[in-house]
Amino acid sequence: MRGVILCHRPLRLLLIEDEPDHAALIRRHLAGANDSQVTMEWVDRLAAGLARLEQGGIDAVLLDLRLPDSDTPQTLPRVVSQMPHVPIVVLTAFDDMDLAMQEARQGAQDYLVKSEITGALLLRSVRYAMERMQSQTALQRYAAELERSNQELDQFAHVVSHDLKAPLSVINCACEILQRKYADHQTPESAELLAHSGAAAQRMGALIDDLLQYASVGGRHNPFDTTACDAALDEALANLQPQIAASGATVTRDALPTVVGDKAQLAELFQNLIGNAIKYRSDAPPLIHISAQRTTNEWLFCVRDNGIGIEPQQADRVFVLFQRLATSQIPGTGIGLAVCKKIVQRHGGRIWVESAGQTGSTFYFTIPPQLPSVS
Ligand code: ADP
């Protein structure tokens, strides 16, 4: 459909090229293509080209990077920054793939080697550049819209959670006072009702705290930095010290790598996984081991426990928000592993669990060795 529109619409090209001979040659090639729908204007300076683009009506630019009034490396960025939505075909003297890639990164949609130009090639390249620009623009629009709605959602969750906490703490307080001060005036029925209300308010408080934690993974924008995972694990273990001591857990660890990431979130990730390993323990004292190994193109981390295990058919469910397994009698909100998944995904990795049930679980997650493009 897009191709049909482009074929039938008159095309107006702008050639920015300082060599009159080259300009004449390109004009001849274009005439040879015999397409009356295509017209071309020519300017020999960048300033004149930018001024012409400002007037509008140009569908695509044929751009020589070496111009008398522009440093070669600056030519393309200058056109792109002034006219970000005009498709550009760079005209180059060299058939150099690296150069082509570099130009594509700077914003050109295609490139042509001058000595190889024919009329048909020129038109094909221009139409391809226009289609590419259309898709790029649509993609940028969707990405911006997605980013905006994600931020809105995070902000919404944050505000709602905060606003829920205030009235909840009033309810909590009232239950406590009623239980403490009026203990002698309660009937067994009212005492039970009060105890239920207090417990429900506390569960709701835990839910709100976990939801806040979930919302803040996307909303918080700590820049990624070189992060020693050993230090992130130290932080998690220090926070878990009371649970480790109370359960008699033994935590062992291998040396962990340094990655590019958000240290606070990596600590949160370890803390959630190790906290669960303690929480979902079997009758045996918890044994937890943390390790990492380098695979071909990522770091593979592993948190292994000897707890109650997870049935293999439930392995994907546990990462879904609010999903708790029927087998677990232990209180919780079903948010911790969804937080883990969000953190790992923000770092460009994957997370999953393997368990044969009853013999313990092994949680795996990956982190790419380089910086993901979006943090
Ligand atoms: P919560 O612990 O608050 O329920 P999570 O999202 O952390 O929420 O975990 C989801 C469910 O996955 C838990 O309810 C539990 O059934 C199961 N689970 C998580 N970690 C483990 C583990 N290490 N061993 C066994 N089951 C686990």
mmCIF file of N, CA, C and O and ligand atoms in Angstrom, residues 276-277 279-280 305 308-310 318 323-325 328 332-338 361 363, ligand 1:
data_model
loop_
_atom_site.group_PDB
_atom_site.id
_atom_site.type_symbol
_atom_site.label_atom_id
_atom_site.label_comp_id
_atom_site.label_asym_id
_atom_site.label_seq_id
_atom_site.Cartn_x
_atom_site.Cartn_y
_atom_site.Cartn_z
ATOM 1 N N ASN A 276 12.943 -15.418 49.377
ATOM 2 C CA ASN A 276 11.995 -16.490 49.052
ATOM 3 C C ASN A 276 12.575 -17.866 49.384
ATOM 4 O O ASN A 276 11.857 -18.753 49.846
ATOM 5 N N ALA A 277 13.875 -18.022 49.131
ATOM 6 C CA ALA A 277 14.513 -19.325 49.409
ATOM 7 C C ALA A 277 14.401 -19.652 50.901
ATOM 8 O O ALA A 277 14.251 -20.812 51.291
ATOM 9 N N LYS A 279 11.984 -18.185 52.917
ATOM 10 C CA LYS A 279 10.553 -18.216 53.228
ATOM 11 C C LYS A 279 9.926 -19.560 52.832
ATOM 12 O O LYS A 279 9.134 -20.130 53.579
ATOM 13 N N TYR A 280 10.282 -20.060 51.667
ATOM 14 C CA TYR A 280 9.675 -21.302 51.177
ATOM 15 C C TYR A 280 10.597 -22.487 51.447
ATOM 16 O O TYR A 280 10.869 -23.296 50.574
ATOM 17 N N ASP A 305 18.160 -23.368 46.013
ATOM 18 C CA ASP A 305 17.783 -23.638 47.400
ATOM 19 C C ASP A 305 17.349 -25.086 47.560
ATOM 20 O O ASP A 305 17.214 -25.819 46.574
ATOM 21 N N ILE A 308 10.852 -26.035 49.421
ATOM 22 C CA ILE A 308 9.697 -26.894 49.106
ATOM 23 C C ILE A 308 9.546 -27.153 47.609
ATOM 24 O O ILE A 308 8.802 -28.032 47.201
ATOM 25 N N GLY A 309 10.272 -26.386 46.782
ATOM 26 C CA GLY A 309 10.235 -26.616 45.339
ATOM 27 C C GLY A 309 8.961 -26.101 44.685
ATOM 28 O O GLY A 309 8.017 -25.657 45.356
ATOM 29 N N ILE A 310 8.971 -26.139 43.359
ATOM 30 C CA ILE A 310 7.837 -25.636 42.568
ATOM 31 C C ILE A 310 7.532 -26.683 41.508
ATOM 32 O O ILE A 310 8.458 -27.168 40.837
ATOM 33 N N VAL A 318 4.708 -18.285 38.494
ATOM 34 C CA VAL A 318 5.185 -17.590 39.699
ATOM 35 C C VAL A 318 5.718 -16.176 39.417
ATOM 36 O O VAL A 318 5.816 -15.366 40.323
ATOM 37 N N GLN A 323 0.376 -13.702 41.426
ATOM 38 C CA GLN A 323 0.195 -15.159 41.382
ATOM 39 C C GLN A 323 0.955 -15.815 42.528
ATOM 40 O O GLN A 323 2.156 -15.618 42.682
ATOM 41 N N ARG A 324 0.233 -16.591 43.341
ATOM 42 C CA ARG A 324 0.845 -17.352 44.419
ATOM 43 C C ARG A 324 0.451 -18.807 44.209
ATOM 44 O O ARG A 324 -0.618 -19.076 43.664
ATOM 45 N N LEU A 325 1.291 -19.712 44.610
ATOM 46 C CA LEU A 325 0.955 -21.115 44.390
ATOM 47 C C LEU A 325 0.069 -21.613 45.521
ATOM 48 O O LEU A 325 0.250 -21.234 46.687
ATOM 49 N N SER A 328 1.475 -22.907 48.836
ATOM 50 C CA SER A 328 2.151 -22.118 49.872
ATOM 51 C C SER A 328 1.163 -21.560 50.890
ATOM 52 O O SER A 328 0.259 -20.795 50.554
ATOM 53 N N GLY A 332 2.006 -13.856 51.868
ATOM 54 C CA GLY A 332 2.762 -13.130 50.842
ATOM 55 C C GLY A 332 1.801 -12.405 49.930
ATOM 56 O O GLY A 332 0.580 -12.522 50.086
ATOM 57 N N THR A 333 2.343 -11.658 48.972
ATOM 58 C CA THR A 333 1.482 -10.855 48.106
ATOM 59 C C THR A 333 1.510 -11.304 46.639
ATOM 60 O O THR A 333 0.704 -10.851 45.839
ATOM 61 N N GLY A 334 2.482 -12.146 46.297
ATOM 62 C CA GLY A 334 2.595 -12.574 44.893
ATOM 63 C C GLY A 334 3.177 -11.485 44.009
ATOM 64 O O GLY A 334 2.940 -11.473 42.796
ATOM 65 N N ILE A 335 3.963 -10.585 44.600
ATOM 66 C CA ILE A 335 4.527 -9.480 43.805
ATOM 67 C C ILE A 335 6.055 -9.613 43.659
ATOM 68 O O ILE A 335 6.639 -9.165 42.675
ATOM 69 N N GLY A 336 6.704 -10.294 44.636
ATOM 70 C CA GLY A 336 8.177 -10.322 44.673
ATOM 71 C C GLY A 336 8.827 -10.803 43.385
ATOM 72 O O GLY A 336 9.758 -10.160 42.869
ATOM 73 N N LEU A 337 8.344 -11.911 42.821
ATOM 74 C CA LEU A 337 8.988 -12.434 41.615
ATOM 75 C C LEU A 337 8.646 -11.596 40.377
ATOM 76 O O LEU A 337 9.426 -11.540 39.426
ATOM 77 N N ALA A 338 7.461 -10.930 40.407
ATOM 78 C CA ALA A 338 7.132 -10.015 39.303
ATOM 79 C C ALA A 338 8.101 -8.833 39.328
ATOM 80 O O ALA A 338 8.540 -8.341 38.279
ATOM 81 N N SER A 361 14.482 -25.461 44.532
ATOM 82 C CA SER A 361 14.308 -24.713 43.278
ATOM 83 C C SER A 361 15.627 -24.048 42.915
ATOM 84 O O SER A 361 16.422 -23.701 43.799
ATOM 85 N N PHE A 363 16.626 -20.709 40.737
ATOM 86 C CA PHE A 363 16.235 -19.549 39.935
ATOM 87 C C PHE A 363 17.442 -19.092 39.117
ATOM 88 O O PHE A 363 18.544 -18.959 39.653
HETATM 89 P P1 ADP B 1 5.062 -14.049 47.530
HETATM 90 O O1 ADP B 1 6.270 -14.697 48.129
HETATM 91 O O2 ADP B 1 4.737 -12.757 48.160
HETATM 92 O O3 ADP B 1 3.907 -14.970 47.420
HETATM 93 P P2 ADP B 1 6.516 -14.063 44.996
HETATM 94 O O4 ADP B 1 6.154 -13.382 43.732
HETATM 95 O O5 ADP B 1 7.849 -13.796 45.580
HETATM 96 O O6 ADP B 1 5.362 -13.670 46.004
HETATM 97 O O7 ADP B 1 6.389 -15.621 44.766
HETATM 98 C C1 ADP B 1 5.274 -16.147 44.055
HETATM 99 C C2 ADP B 1 5.041 -17.578 44.466
HETATM 100 O O8 ADP B 1 6.110 -18.397 43.983
HETATM 101 C C3 ADP B 1 5.053 -17.787 45.972
HETATM 102 O O9 ADP B 1 3.751 -17.567 46.509
HETATM 103 C C4 ADP B 1 5.491 -19.226 46.108
HETATM 104 O O10 ADP B 1 4.388 -20.080 45.953
HETATM 105 C C5 ADP B 1 6.404 -19.436 44.910
HETATM 106 N N1 ADP B 1 7.858 -19.344 45.255
HETATM 107 C C6 ADP B 1 8.643 -18.257 45.117
HETATM 108 N N2 ADP B 1 9.914 -18.531 45.469
HETATM 109 C C7 ADP B 1 9.948 -19.831 45.833
HETATM 110 C C8 ADP B 1 10.971 -20.725 46.265
HETATM 111 N N3 ADP B 1 12.252 -20.339 46.408
HETATM 112 N N4 ADP B 1 10.624 -22.020 46.523
HETATM 113 C C9 ADP B 1 9.353 -22.421 46.356
HETATM 114 N N5 ADP B 1 8.328 -21.640 45.940
HETATM 115 C C10 ADP B 1 8.612 -20.353 45.675
#
